[in-house]
Amino acid sequence: MARTIAGNIEEVTKRIAEAAVSAGRSVEEVTLVAVTKTRVPEEISQAVEAGLRVFGENRVQEAKSKYRLLPESLSWHMIGHLQRNKAKDAVAIFDCIHSLDSVRVADEVEKRCAAIGKTMDVLLEVNVSGEEAKFGLKREELEEVVRHVLSFPHLRLKGLMTMAPFVDDAETVRPVFRGLREVRDRINETGLCHLKDLSMGMTQDYEVAVQEGATMVRIGSAIFNV
Ligand SMILES: *Cc1c(COP(=O)(O)O)cnc(C)c1O
């Protein structure tokens, strides 16, 4: 039988639930963020009809050209590297930024949010695996950036995000996801804040990410490849 976007969503949702249950977690703890980069509004509409409400884009320009063509009730999340000069557009479009990775950008987002009276949910991107040429804060820098972000009145720090390296076997990246959870727990132990969210897991590895505590999985191909 031909695959459809609705059918894919059903399958992904079922697998998220199975992964959650296998780890003794509740499926309500996990939000499916459908990643719509390169997808046209017609494809996104099919996902909306299938019941999805939260969508992720990795480029501000692309999000800007699409989001107005879709229902206002949707929630858009910025999941890609954010440049300072895109912060103004980003705060107008998005309800959550997963990929804050410097005080400089956080400062600009704070300023732009203050200007329009908006409070933004944010996650800090952490480079858990230590790979070169990747975005994300080093573990050693994280606490200092957390302190800064907590001081900004228009940013609501919800948690952490990571990208795992691309590998064939998802089990290989389990330590990366476990690592992000441990980093979050360590930040919480400082008493500075109580971070709940972990944005981790994509098409190749979301089940492992859910088993390790993901509260947001960012999935594109498994939903939109038909
Ligand atoms: C594209 C993208 C995803 C989704 O990737 P798939 O493999 O298509 O599920 C998740 N997170 C980020 C940051 C992305 O850019």
CSV table of N, CA and C and ligand atoms in Angstrom, one decimal, residues 35 37 39 58 79-80 161 163 166 201-204 218-222, ligand 1:
chain,number,residue,atom,x,y,z
A,35,VAL,N,9.1,18.3,11.5
A,35,VAL,CA,10.0,19.2,10.9
A,35,VAL,C,9.7,19.3,9.4
A,37,LYS,N,11.1,21.6,7.1
A,37,LYS,CA,12.0,22.3,6.2
A,37,LYS,C,11.9,21.6,4.8
A,39,ARG,N,9.5,21.3,3.0
A,39,ARG,CA,8.2,20.8,2.6
A,39,ARG,C,7.3,22.0,2.3
A,58,ASN,N,14.2,25.0,10.3
A,58,ASN,CA,15.5,25.3,10.7
A,58,ASN,C,16.1,26.6,10.1
A,79,ILE,N,14.4,25.3,15.1
A,79,ILE,CA,15.2,24.2,15.5
A,79,ILE,C,16.6,24.3,15.0
A,80,GLY,N,16.9,25.2,14.1
A,80,GLY,CA,18.2,25.4,13.4
A,80,GLY,C,19.0,26.5,14.1
A,161,MET,N,18.7,21.0,24.2
A,161,MET,CA,18.5,20.3,22.9
A,161,MET,C,19.9,19.8,22.5
A,163,MET,N,21.8,17.6,18.9
A,163,MET,CA,21.8,16.8,17.7
A,163,MET,C,22.8,15.7,17.9
A,166,PHE,N,25.4,11.5,12.9
A,166,PHE,CA,24.7,10.6,12.0
A,166,PHE,C,25.4,9.3,12.0
A,201,GLY,N,16.4,13.5,19.3
A,201,GLY,CA,15.8,12.4,18.5
A,201,GLY,C,15.2,12.9,17.2
A,202,MET,N,15.6,12.3,16.1
A,202,MET,CA,15.1,12.6,14.8
A,202,MET,C,14.7,11.3,14.2
A,203,THR,N,14.4,11.3,12.9
A,203,THR,CA,14.0,10.1,12.2
A,203,THR,C,14.8,8.9,12.5
A,204,GLN,N,16.1,9.1,12.5
A,204,GLN,CA,17.0,7.9,12.6
A,204,GLN,C,17.1,7.3,14.0
A,218,ARG,N,12.1,15.7,17.1
A,218,ARG,CA,12.0,16.5,15.9
A,218,ARG,C,12.1,15.6,14.7
A,219,ILE,N,11.0,15.4,14.1
A,219,ILE,CA,10.9,14.3,13.0
A,219,ILE,C,10.5,14.9,11.7
A,220,GLY,N,11.3,14.7,10.7
A,220,GLY,CA,10.9,15.2,9.3
A,220,GLY,C,10.6,14.0,8.4
A,221,SER,N,11.7,13.4,8.0
A,221,SER,CA,11.6,12.3,6.9
A,221,SER,C,10.6,11.3,7.2
A,222,ALA,N,10.6,10.8,8.4
A,222,ALA,CA,9.6,9.7,8.8
A,222,ALA,C,8.2,10.1,8.6
B,1,LIG,C1,16.0,18.3,9.6
B,1,LIG,C2,16.1,18.4,11.1
B,1,LIG,C3,15.5,17.4,11.9
B,1,LIG,C4,14.7,16.2,11.3
B,1,LIG,O1,15.4,15.4,10.6
B,1,LIG,P1,14.8,14.0,10.0
B,1,LIG,O2,16.0,13.1,9.9
B,1,LIG,O3,14.2,14.3,8.6
B,1,LIG,O4,13.8,13.5,10.9
B,1,LIG,C5,15.6,17.5,13.3
B,1,LIG,N1,16.3,18.5,13.8
B,1,LIG,C6,17.0,19.4,13.1
B,1,LIG,C7,17.7,20.5,13.8
B,1,LIG,C8,16.9,19.4,11.7
B,1,LIG,O5,17.5,20.3,11.0
